[in-house]
Each structure stands twice: as C-alpha cells, then as structure tokens.
Amino acid sequence: DQQVKQNSPSLSVQEGRISILNCDYTNSMFDYFLWYKKYPAEGPTFLISISSIKDKNEDGRFTVFLNKSAKHLSLHIVPSQPGDSAVYFCAASGSNDYKLSFGAGTTVTVRA
Amino acid sequence: ETGVTQTPRHLVMGMTNKKSLKCEQHLGHNAMYWYKQSAKKPLELMFVYNFKEQTENNSVPSRFSPECPNSSHLFLHLHTLQPEDSALYLCASSQDNTGELFFGEGSRLTVL
C-alpha cells in the first residue's frame, strides 16, 4: 500500500528552465513533507521540507508547494542547473512519528 | 560527507552465507534506521531504533536481524538470504522525530 506516489518516473528539462516535480499522498495523518535528492552511488540528502501549517516554503532555487485539500505537493527548481540532475524523492510523515514514507522517485535530467 | 558511514559499500554473498552490514553515525542523533531500496521502488523502512530500543519492525523476514549496541552504531545481520533480497541497504539517523534523516551512502548487496 503505497501512501506516497510520484507518478512521473523521469523528467527532462533544459538548463535555465523550471523543473516541476509532483507528489501525491493518501494518508490524511501526514503533516510533514520532505524532498530528498540522490546522486548515483550516494545516499539521499535532505533538500527542503514543509509542514502542513504552511502552503509554501522557499529555499534559494527550490520551492515546495503544499495543497492539503488535494493531498498534493510539488517541488519547483528554478532556474534548473546541470548539477540538479539526480533522483528526487518525496517523503511524508505524521506528528511524533519516526517513520518516513517515500515515493519511488523522479529522475531529473537537466540538458545543457 | 553526511556523518553517517556504512560498510561495506558492496557485498556479494551466497544464499548460505552469513554477513553483516555496519552503520555508524557521528552526529549525536538518537534514532537510527535501516531502509531497503530496490530498483524503481520506494525506499522501504525496515527497522527503527530510538535510544537503542527497537521501535519498528516493518514485517521484515527473520533472515534480517538488526542490532543496535549503542546510539551511534547499527548493524544488520544477514543469513540465508534470497536473490530477491539483492538491493541497496541504506542506514539513516535523525534527532528526535524531526523527520529529517541523514543517510549513509548505502551498502549494495547482491545475493547469488
């Protein structure tokens, strides 16, 4: 039973343009959401997070949007750079919960 | 360098072998995790330890046996594995229930 879904396995975008990654979740108890980035042969690294009391969080080129009614969040990367080419995982958890549920990941390729 | 070190990085074993994966965190965190990543699938939580106590066993077969001797070290003992257990095993740590996990680089396991 997959509670976090990333329906796009891959995304190709031109350098300088915007990358938009989408994530849907089914568990209404989730109230904390994170994005992780993973390069080949490395572990995932934390990128940005958002709690359910917000609908937007911005950190430099990265912005995460949360639509609680639709159980949907997205990650915007603008402008996209070649170093952004990686696998991006969406994750979610509930309050006081040590368990993160992950999506299957979206592979982003930024073309020069 | 995330502060979480996993050894070995690669392991090939037969189905009758016994081996162990090791994880060490240098971040002073109080929670440690084992995740399994199979190709094109979400990261699957296997075990959670909080202050050395196991708080989660996510229906993992008994051929995987975790050990947490202290809050800085975590082991995953492997015995009589199956070829379908071949995957990337990721260790992570966190402070309390922040949800922000710090991952190691993973141990790539191949079962012949």
PDB file of N, CA, C and O in Angstrom, chain B residues 36-100:
ATOM      1  N   LYS B  36      15.511  -0.206   2.802  1.00  0.00           N
ATOM      2  CA  LYS B  36      15.862  -1.008   1.638  1.00  0.00           C
ATOM      3  C   LYS B  36      15.395  -0.283   0.383  1.00  0.00           C
ATOM      4  O   LYS B  36      14.256   0.196   0.326  1.00  0.00           O
ATOM      5  N   GLN B  37      16.280  -0.181  -0.601  1.00  0.00           N
ATOM      6  CA  GLN B  37      15.881   0.409  -1.871  1.00  0.00           C
ATOM      7  C   GLN B  37      16.095  -0.593  -2.988  1.00  0.00           C
ATOM      8  O   GLN B  37      17.242  -0.924  -3.322  1.00  0.00           O
ATOM      9  N   SER B  38      14.998  -1.053  -3.557  1.00  0.00           N
ATOM     10  CA  SER B  38      15.057  -1.908  -4.737  1.00  0.00           C
ATOM     11  C   SER B  38      14.821  -1.037  -5.962  1.00  0.00           C
ATOM     12  O   SER B  38      14.258   0.051  -5.865  1.00  0.00           O
ATOM     13  N   ALA B  39      15.255  -1.547  -7.113  1.00  0.00           N
ATOM     14  CA  ALA B  39      15.174  -0.757  -8.351  1.00  0.00           C
ATOM     15  C   ALA B  39      13.744  -0.296  -8.621  1.00  0.00           C
ATOM     16  O   ALA B  39      12.809  -1.087  -8.570  1.00  0.00           O
ATOM     17  N   LYS B  40      13.601   0.999  -8.916  1.00  0.00           N
ATOM     18  CA  LYS B  40      12.331   1.603  -9.327  1.00  0.00           C
ATOM     19  C   LYS B  40      11.233   1.491  -8.272  1.00  0.00           C
ATOM     20  O   LYS B  40      10.052   1.618  -8.586  1.00  0.00           O
ATOM     21  N   LYS B  41      11.600   1.262  -7.035  1.00  0.00           N
ATOM     22  CA  LYS B  41      10.612   1.157  -5.963  1.00  0.00           C
ATOM     23  C   LYS B  41      10.917   2.185  -4.880  1.00  0.00           C
ATOM     24  O   LYS B  41      12.056   2.659  -4.747  1.00  0.00           O
ATOM     25  N   PRO B  42       9.913   2.549  -4.086  1.00  0.00           N
ATOM     26  CA  PRO B  42      10.175   3.491  -2.981  1.00  0.00           C
ATOM     27  C   PRO B  42      11.110   2.889  -1.952  1.00  0.00           C
ATOM     28  O   PRO B  42      11.200   1.662  -1.834  1.00  0.00           O
ATOM     29  N   LEU B  43      11.776   3.757  -1.231  1.00  0.00           N
ATOM     30  CA  LEU B  43      12.553   3.279  -0.096  1.00  0.00           C
ATOM     31  C   LEU B  43      11.598   2.624   0.902  1.00  0.00           C
ATOM     32  O   LEU B  43      10.570   3.190   1.266  1.00  0.00           O
ATOM     33  N   GLU B  44      11.976   1.436   1.353  1.00  0.00           N
ATOM     34  CA  GLU B  44      11.131   0.700   2.296  1.00  0.00           C
ATOM     35  C   GLU B  44      11.781   0.720   3.669  1.00  0.00           C
ATOM     36  O   GLU B  44      12.917   0.279   3.828  1.00  0.00           O
ATOM     37  N   LEU B  45      11.044   1.214   4.651  1.00  0.00           N
ATOM     38  CA  LEU B  45      11.556   1.204   6.014  1.00  0.00           C
ATOM     39  C   LEU B  45      11.575  -0.230   6.531  1.00  0.00           C
ATOM     40  O   LEU B  45      10.583  -0.962   6.427  1.00  0.00           O
ATOM     41  N   MET B  46      12.723  -0.616   7.106  1.00  0.00           N
ATOM     42  CA  MET B  46      12.846  -1.965   7.668  1.00  0.00           C
ATOM     43  C   MET B  46      12.788  -1.918   9.190  1.00  0.00           C
ATOM     44  O   MET B  46      11.947  -2.570   9.805  1.00  0.00           O
ATOM     45  N   PHE B  47      13.683  -1.166   9.786  1.00  0.00           N
ATOM     46  CA  PHE B  47      13.784  -1.119  11.250  1.00  0.00           C
ATOM     47  C   PHE B  47      14.054   0.303  11.712  1.00  0.00           C
ATOM     48  O   PHE B  47      14.704   1.072  11.025  1.00  0.00           O
ATOM     49  N   VAL B  48      13.540   0.613  12.911  1.00  0.00           N
ATOM     50  CA  VAL B  48      13.820   1.882  13.562  1.00  0.00           C
ATOM     51  C   VAL B  48      14.292   1.602  14.974  1.00  0.00           C
ATOM     52  O   VAL B  48      13.697   0.788  15.686  1.00  0.00           O
ATOM     53  N   TYR B  49      15.352   2.270  15.371  1.00  0.00           N
ATOM     54  CA  TYR B  49      15.815   2.222  16.752  1.00  0.00           C
ATOM     55  C   TYR B  49      15.806   3.642  17.309  1.00  0.00           C
ATOM     56  O   TYR B  49      16.320   4.559  16.684  1.00  0.00           O
ATOM     57  N   ASN B  50      15.204   3.797  18.469  1.00  0.00           N
ATOM     58  CA  ASN B  50      15.158   5.072  19.158  1.00  0.00           C
ATOM     59  C   ASN B  50      15.787   4.881  20.530  1.00  0.00           C
ATOM     60  O   ASN B  50      15.287   4.107  21.330  1.00  0.00           O
ATOM     61  N   PHE B  51      16.890   5.601  20.786  1.00  0.00           N
ATOM     62  CA  PHE B  51      17.613   5.412  22.042  1.00  0.00           C
ATOM     63  C   PHE B  51      17.913   3.921  22.276  1.00  0.00           C
ATOM     64  O   PHE B  51      17.682   3.385  23.358  1.00  0.00           O
ATOM     65  N   LYS B  52      18.405   3.266  21.245  1.00  0.00           N
ATOM     66  CA  LYS B  52      18.839   1.873  21.284  1.00  0.00           C
ATOM     67  C   LYS B  52      17.696   0.865  21.373  1.00  0.00           C
ATOM     68  O   LYS B  52      17.926  -0.338  21.320  1.00  0.00           O
ATOM     69  N   GLU B  53      16.481   1.318  21.500  1.00  0.00           N
ATOM     70  CA  GLU B  53      15.348   0.401  21.580  1.00  0.00           C
ATOM     71  C   GLU B  53      14.670   0.295  20.213  1.00  0.00           C
ATOM     72  O   GLU B  53      14.382   1.315  19.573  1.00  0.00           O
ATOM     73  N   GLN B  54      14.395  -0.926  19.816  1.00  0.00           N
ATOM     74  CA  GLN B  54      13.737  -1.099  18.526  1.00  0.00           C
ATOM     75  C   GLN B  54      12.281  -0.690  18.647  1.00  0.00           C
ATOM     76  O   GLN B  54      11.542  -1.224  19.482  1.00  0.00           O
ATOM     77  N   THR B  55      11.876   0.262  17.831  1.00  0.00           N
ATOM     78  CA  THR B  55      10.507   0.754  17.879  1.00  0.00           C
ATOM     79  C   THR B  55       9.702   0.351  16.662  1.00  0.00           C
ATOM     80  O   THR B  55       8.501   0.581  16.609  1.00  0.00           O
ATOM     81  N   GLU B  56      10.379  -0.211  15.677  1.00  0.00           N
ATOM     82  CA  GLU B  56       9.659  -0.574  14.466  1.00  0.00           C
ATOM     83  C   GLU B  56      10.323  -1.762  13.804  1.00  0.00           C
ATOM     84  O   GLU B  56      11.532  -1.801  13.654  1.00  0.00           O
ATOM     85  N   ASN B  57       9.514  -2.723  13.453  1.00  0.00           N
ATOM     86  CA  ASN B  57       9.962  -3.840  12.625  1.00  0.00           C
ATOM     87  C   ASN B  57       8.883  -3.984  11.568  1.00  0.00           C
ATOM     88  O   ASN B  57       7.781  -4.455  11.854  1.00  0.00           O
ATOM     89  N   ASN B  58       9.205  -3.517  10.389  1.00  0.00           N
ATOM     90  CA  ASN B  58       8.170  -3.370   9.367  1.00  0.00           C
ATOM     91  C   ASN B  58       7.922  -4.673   8.619  1.00  0.00           C
ATOM     92  O   ASN B  58       8.078  -4.743   7.405  1.00  0.00           O
ATOM     93  N   SER B  59       7.551  -5.714   9.364  1.00  0.00           N
ATOM     94  CA  SER B  59       7.251  -7.022   8.756  1.00  0.00           C
ATOM     95  C   SER B  59       8.429  -7.540   7.945  1.00  0.00           C
ATOM     96  O   SER B  59       8.256  -8.051   6.836  1.00  0.00           O
ATOM     97  N   VAL B  60       9.603  -7.389   8.508  1.00  0.00           N
ATOM     98  CA  VAL B  60      10.805  -7.829   7.809  1.00  0.00           C
ATOM     99  C   VAL B  60      11.059  -9.304   8.126  1.00  0.00           C
ATOM    100  O   VAL B  60      10.950  -9.714   9.285  1.00  0.00           O
ATOM    101  N   PRO B  61      11.411 -10.104   7.100  1.00  0.00           N
ATOM    102  CA  PRO B  61      11.695 -11.533   7.357  1.00  0.00           C
ATOM    103  C   PRO B  61      12.810 -11.707   8.372  1.00  0.00           C
ATOM    104  O   PRO B  61      13.735 -10.885   8.469  1.00  0.00           O
ATOM    105  N   SER B  62      12.755 -12.806   9.095  1.00  0.00           N
ATOM    106  CA  SER B  62      13.715 -13.039  10.176  1.00  0.00           C
ATOM    107  C   SER B  62      15.124 -13.295   9.669  1.00  0.00           C
ATOM    108  O   SER B  62      16.063 -13.313  10.474  1.00  0.00           O
ATOM    109  N   ARG B  63      15.301 -13.473   8.375  1.00  0.00           N
ATOM    110  CA  ARG B  63      16.667 -13.635   7.858  1.00  0.00           C
ATOM    111  C   ARG B  63      17.445 -12.317   7.925  1.00  0.00           C
ATOM    112  O   ARG B  63      18.648 -12.284   7.704  1.00  0.00           O
ATOM    113  N   PHE B  64      16.747 -11.226   8.233  1.00  0.00           N
ATOM    114  CA  PHE B  64      17.385  -9.942   8.521  1.00  0.00           C
ATOM    115  C   PHE B  64      17.281  -9.706  10.028  1.00  0.00           C
ATOM    116  O   PHE B  64      16.165  -9.665  10.571  1.00  0.00           O
ATOM    117  N   SER B  65      18.402  -9.512  10.683  1.00  0.00           N
ATOM    118  CA  SER B  65      18.405  -9.343  12.125  1.00  0.00           C
ATOM    119  C   SER B  65      19.168  -8.085  12.503  1.00  0.00           C
ATOM    120  O   SER B  65      20.383  -8.015  12.312  1.00  0.00           O
ATOM    121  N   PRO B  66      18.500  -7.048  13.026  1.00  0.00           N
ATOM    122  CA  PRO B  66      19.199  -5.819  13.380  1.00  0.00           C
ATOM    123  C   PRO B  66      19.799  -5.906  14.782  1.00  0.00           C
ATOM    124  O   PRO B  66      19.344  -6.680  15.629  1.00  0.00           O
ATOM    125  N   GLU B  67      20.816  -5.078  14.990  1.00  0.00           N
ATOM    126  CA  GLU B  67      21.418  -4.960  16.309  1.00  0.00           C
ATOM    127  C   GLU B  67      21.854  -3.521  16.505  1.00  0.00           C
ATOM    128  O   GLU B  67      22.474  -2.934  15.625  1.00  0.00           O
ATOM    129  N   CYS B  68      21.519  -2.959  17.648  1.00  0.00           N
ATOM    130  CA  CYS B  68      21.897  -1.576  17.949  1.00  0.00           C
ATOM    131  C   CYS B  68      22.554  -1.541  19.323  1.00  0.00           C
ATOM    132  O   CYS B  68      21.870  -1.334  20.334  1.00  0.00           O
ATOM    133  N   PRO B  69      23.871  -1.722  19.397  1.00  0.00           N
ATOM    134  CA  PRO B  69      24.540  -1.789  20.698  1.00  0.00           C
ATOM    135  C   PRO B  69      24.591  -0.450  21.425  1.00  0.00           C
ATOM    136  O   PRO B  69      24.676  -0.422  22.654  1.00  0.00           O
ATOM    137  N   ASN B  70      24.561   0.641  20.686  1.00  0.00           N
ATOM    138  CA  ASN B  70      24.522   1.979  21.290  1.00  0.00           C
ATOM    139  C   ASN B  70      23.921   2.935  20.268  1.00  0.00           C
ATOM    140  O   ASN B  70      23.668   2.550  19.123  1.00  0.00           O
ATOM    141  N   SER B  71      23.734   4.166  20.663  1.00  0.00           N
ATOM    142  CA  SER B  71      23.011   5.094  19.787  1.00  0.00           C
ATOM    143  C   SER B  71      23.815   5.527  18.566  1.00  0.00           C
ATOM    144  O   SER B  71      23.292   6.200  17.686  1.00  0.00           O
ATOM    145  N   SER B  72      25.096   5.132  18.491  1.00  0.00           N
ATOM    146  CA  SER B  72      25.927   5.528  17.356  1.00  0.00           C
ATOM    147  C   SER B  72      26.133   4.414  16.340  1.00  0.00           C
ATOM    148  O   SER B  72      26.609   4.678  15.242  1.00  0.00           O
ATOM    149  N   HIS B  73      25.833   3.181  16.709  1.00  0.00           N
ATOM    150  CA  HIS B  73      26.121   2.045  15.848  1.00  0.00           C
ATOM    151  C   HIS B  73      24.867   1.216  15.592  1.00  0.00           C
ATOM    152  O   HIS B  73      24.052   0.994  16.485  1.00  0.00           O
ATOM    153  N   LEU B  74      24.783   0.752  14.361  1.00  0.00           N
ATOM    154  CA  LEU B  74      23.649  -0.094  13.955  1.00  0.00           C
ATOM    155  C   LEU B  74      24.174  -1.148  13.004  1.00  0.00           C
ATOM    156  O   LEU B  74      24.963  -0.838  12.107  1.00  0.00           O
ATOM    157  N   PHE B  75      23.741  -2.380  13.222  1.00  0.00           N
ATOM    158  CA  PHE B  75      24.154  -3.475  12.367  1.00  0.00           C
ATOM    159  C   PHE B  75      22.921  -4.126  11.752  1.00  0.00           C
ATOM    160  O   PHE B  75      21.816  -4.072  12.302  1.00  0.00           O
ATOM    161  N   LEU B  76      23.136  -4.738  10.605  1.00  0.00           N
ATOM    162  CA  LEU B  76      22.105  -5.579  10.003  1.00  0.00           C
ATOM    163  C   LEU B  76      22.757  -6.913   9.676  1.00  0.00           C
ATOM    164  O   LEU B  76      23.601  -6.998   8.792  1.00  0.00           O
ATOM    165  N   HIS B  77      22.390  -7.930  10.447  1.00  0.00           N
ATOM    166  CA  HIS B  77      22.944  -9.266  10.253  1.00  0.00           C
ATOM    167  C   HIS B  77      22.113 -10.015   9.215  1.00  0.00           C
ATOM    168  O   HIS B  77      20.870  -9.999   9.279  1.00  0.00           O
ATOM    169  N   LEU B  78      22.813 -10.646   8.300  1.00  0.00           N
ATOM    170  CA  LEU B  78      22.155 -11.290   7.161  1.00  0.00           C
ATOM    171  C   LEU B  78      22.466 -12.786   7.153  1.00  0.00           C
ATOM    172  O   LEU B  78      23.642 -13.164   7.297  1.00  0.00           O
ATOM    173  N   HIS B  79      21.464 -13.614   6.994  1.00  0.00           N
ATOM    174  CA  HIS B  79      21.726 -15.048   6.882  1.00  0.00           C
ATOM    175  C   HIS B  79      20.642 -15.723   6.061  1.00  0.00           C
ATOM    176  O   HIS B  79      19.466 -15.378   6.139  1.00  0.00           O
ATOM    177  N   THR B  80      21.081 -16.679   5.258  1.00  0.00           N
ATOM    178  CA  THR B  80      20.213 -17.433   4.338  1.00  0.00           C
ATOM    179  C   THR B  80      19.308 -16.513   3.532  1.00  0.00           C
ATOM    180  O   THR B  80      18.083 -16.679   3.475  1.00  0.00           O
ATOM    181  N   LEU B  81      19.933 -15.513   2.911  1.00  0.00           N
ATOM    182  CA  LEU B  81      19.162 -14.577   2.092  1.00  0.00           C
ATOM    183  C   LEU B  81      18.767 -15.199   0.765  1.00  0.00           C
ATOM    184  O   LEU B  81      19.309 -16.232   0.353  1.00  0.00           O
ATOM    185  N   GLN B  82      17.838 -14.533   0.095  1.00  0.00           N
ATOM    186  CA  GLN B  82      17.339 -14.956  -1.200  1.00  0.00           C
ATOM    187  C   GLN B  82      17.802 -13.963  -2.267  1.00  0.00           C
ATOM    188  O   GLN B  82      18.070 -12.805  -1.959  1.00  0.00           O
ATOM    189  N   PRO B  83      17.878 -14.401  -3.523  1.00  0.00           N
ATOM    190  CA  PRO B  83      18.284 -13.462  -4.583  1.00  0.00           C
ATOM    191  C   PRO B  83      17.432 -12.195  -4.631  1.00  0.00           C
ATOM    192  O   PRO B  83      17.949 -11.116  -4.946  1.00  0.00           O
ATOM    193  N   GLU B  84      16.154 -12.295  -4.280  1.00  0.00           N
ATOM    194  CA  GLU B  84      15.291 -11.105  -4.321  1.00  0.00           C
ATOM    195  C   GLU B  84      15.610 -10.102  -3.216  1.00  0.00           C
ATOM    196  O   GLU B  84      15.069  -8.990  -3.195  1.00  0.00           O
ATOM    197  N   ASP B  85      16.511 -10.477  -2.299  1.00  0.00           N
ATOM    198  CA  ASP B  85      16.963  -9.546  -1.269  1.00  0.00           C
ATOM    199  C   ASP B  85      18.065  -8.627  -1.789  1.00  0.00           C
ATOM    200  O   ASP B  85      18.500  -7.709  -1.073  1.00  0.00           O
ATOM    201  N   SER B  86      18.516  -8.878  -2.992  1.00  0.00           N
ATOM    202  CA  SER B  86      19.529  -8.009  -3.580  1.00  0.00           C
ATOM    203  C   SER B  86      18.952  -6.605  -3.728  1.00  0.00           C
ATOM    204  O   SER B  86      17.879  -6.422  -4.322  1.00  0.00           O
ATOM    205  N   ALA B  87      19.648  -5.627  -3.171  1.00  0.00           N
ATOM    206  CA  ALA B  87      19.142  -4.250  -3.153  1.00  0.00           C
ATOM    207  C   ALA B  87      20.213  -3.343  -2.565  1.00  0.00           C
ATOM    208  O   ALA B  87      21.290  -3.790  -2.172  1.00  0.00           O
ATOM    209  N   LEU B  88      19.885  -2.067  -2.494  1.00  0.00           N
ATOM    210  CA  LEU B  88      20.716  -1.097  -1.791  1.00  0.00           C
ATOM    211  C   LEU B  88      20.141  -0.933  -0.390  1.00  0.00           C
ATOM    212  O   LEU B  88      18.955  -0.622  -0.239  1.00  0.00           O
ATOM    213  N   TYR B  89      20.954  -1.162   0.618  1.00  0.00           N
ATOM    214  CA  TYR B  89      20.503  -1.025   2.005  1.00  0.00           C
ATOM    215  C   TYR B  89      21.083   0.274   2.559  1.00  0.00           C
ATOM    216  O   TYR B  89      22.297   0.471   2.605  1.00  0.00           O
ATOM    217  N   LEU B  90      20.185   1.130   2.975  1.00  0.00           N
ATOM    218  CA  LEU B  90      20.561   2.459   3.443  1.00  0.00           C
ATOM    219  C   LEU B  90      20.339   2.579   4.942  1.00  0.00           C
ATOM    220  O   LEU B  90      19.279   2.228   5.460  1.00  0.00           O
ATOM    221  N   CYS B  91      21.336   3.104   5.608  1.00  0.00           N
ATOM    222  CA  CYS B  91      21.227   3.429   7.023  1.00  0.00           C
ATOM    223  C   CYS B  91      20.985   4.932   7.136  1.00  0.00           C
ATOM    224  O   CYS B  91      21.472   5.711   6.300  1.00  0.00           O
ATOM    225  N   ALA B  92      20.238   5.334   8.127  1.00  0.00           N
ATOM    226  CA  ALA B  92      19.983   6.752   8.346  1.00  0.00           C
ATOM    227  C   ALA B  92      19.889   7.031   9.836  1.00  0.00           C
ATOM    228  O   ALA B  92      19.662   6.119  10.642  1.00  0.00           O
ATOM    229  N   SER B  93      20.073   8.284  10.189  1.00  0.00           N
ATOM    230  CA  SER B  93      19.886   8.691  11.576  1.00  0.00           C
ATOM    231  C   SER B  93      19.116  10.002  11.607  1.00  0.00           C
ATOM    232  O   SER B  93      19.035  10.729  10.609  1.00  0.00           O
ATOM    233  N   SER B  94      18.526  10.290  12.768  1.00  0.00           N
ATOM    234  CA  SER B  94      17.820  11.554  12.945  1.00  0.00           C
ATOM    235  C   SER B  94      17.832  11.921  14.422  1.00  0.00           C
ATOM    236  O   SER B  94      18.064  11.071  15.295  1.00  0.00           O
ATOM    237  N   GLN B  95      17.561  13.204  14.676  1.00  0.00           N
ATOM    238  CA  GLN B  95      17.441  13.669  16.048  1.00  0.00           C
ATOM    239  C   GLN B  95      15.956  13.785  16.373  1.00  0.00           C
ATOM    240  O   GLN B  95      15.246  14.555  15.742  1.00  0.00           O
ATOM    241  N   ASP B  96      15.518  13.027  17.323  1.00  0.00           N
ATOM    242  CA  ASP B  96      14.117  13.005  17.710  1.00  0.00           C
ATOM    243  C   ASP B  96      13.259  12.663  16.502  1.00  0.00           C
ATOM    244  O   ASP B  96      13.601  11.803  15.708  1.00  0.00           O
ATOM    245  N   ASN B  97      12.146  13.325  16.356  1.00  0.00           N
ATOM    246  CA  ASN B  97      11.233  12.985  15.268  1.00  0.00           C
ATOM    247  C   ASN B  97      11.122  14.115  14.267  1.00  0.00           C
ATOM    248  O   ASN B  97      10.048  14.431  13.793  1.00  0.00           O
ATOM    249  N   THR B  98      12.276  14.725  13.989  1.00  0.00           N
ATOM    250  CA  THR B  98      12.261  15.855  13.055  1.00  0.00           C
ATOM    251  C   THR B  98      11.871  15.442  11.659  1.00  0.00           C
ATOM    252  O   THR B  98      11.465  16.266  10.871  1.00  0.00           O
ATOM    253  N   GLY B  99      12.022  14.157  11.359  1.00  0.00           N
ATOM    254  CA  GLY B  99      11.732  13.703  10.010  1.00  0.00           C
ATOM    255  C   GLY B  99      12.884  13.901   9.060  1.00  0.00           C
ATOM    256  O   GLY B  99      12.904  13.344   7.987  1.00  0.00           O
ATOM    257  N   GLU B 100      13.861  14.750   9.434  1.00  0.00           N
ATOM    258  CA  GLU B 100      15.000  14.976   8.553  1.00  0.00           C
ATOM    259  C   GLU B 100      16.024  13.890   8.814  1.00  0.00           C
ATOM    260  O   GLU B 100      16.712  13.887   9.831  1.00  0.00           O
TER     261      GLU B 100
END
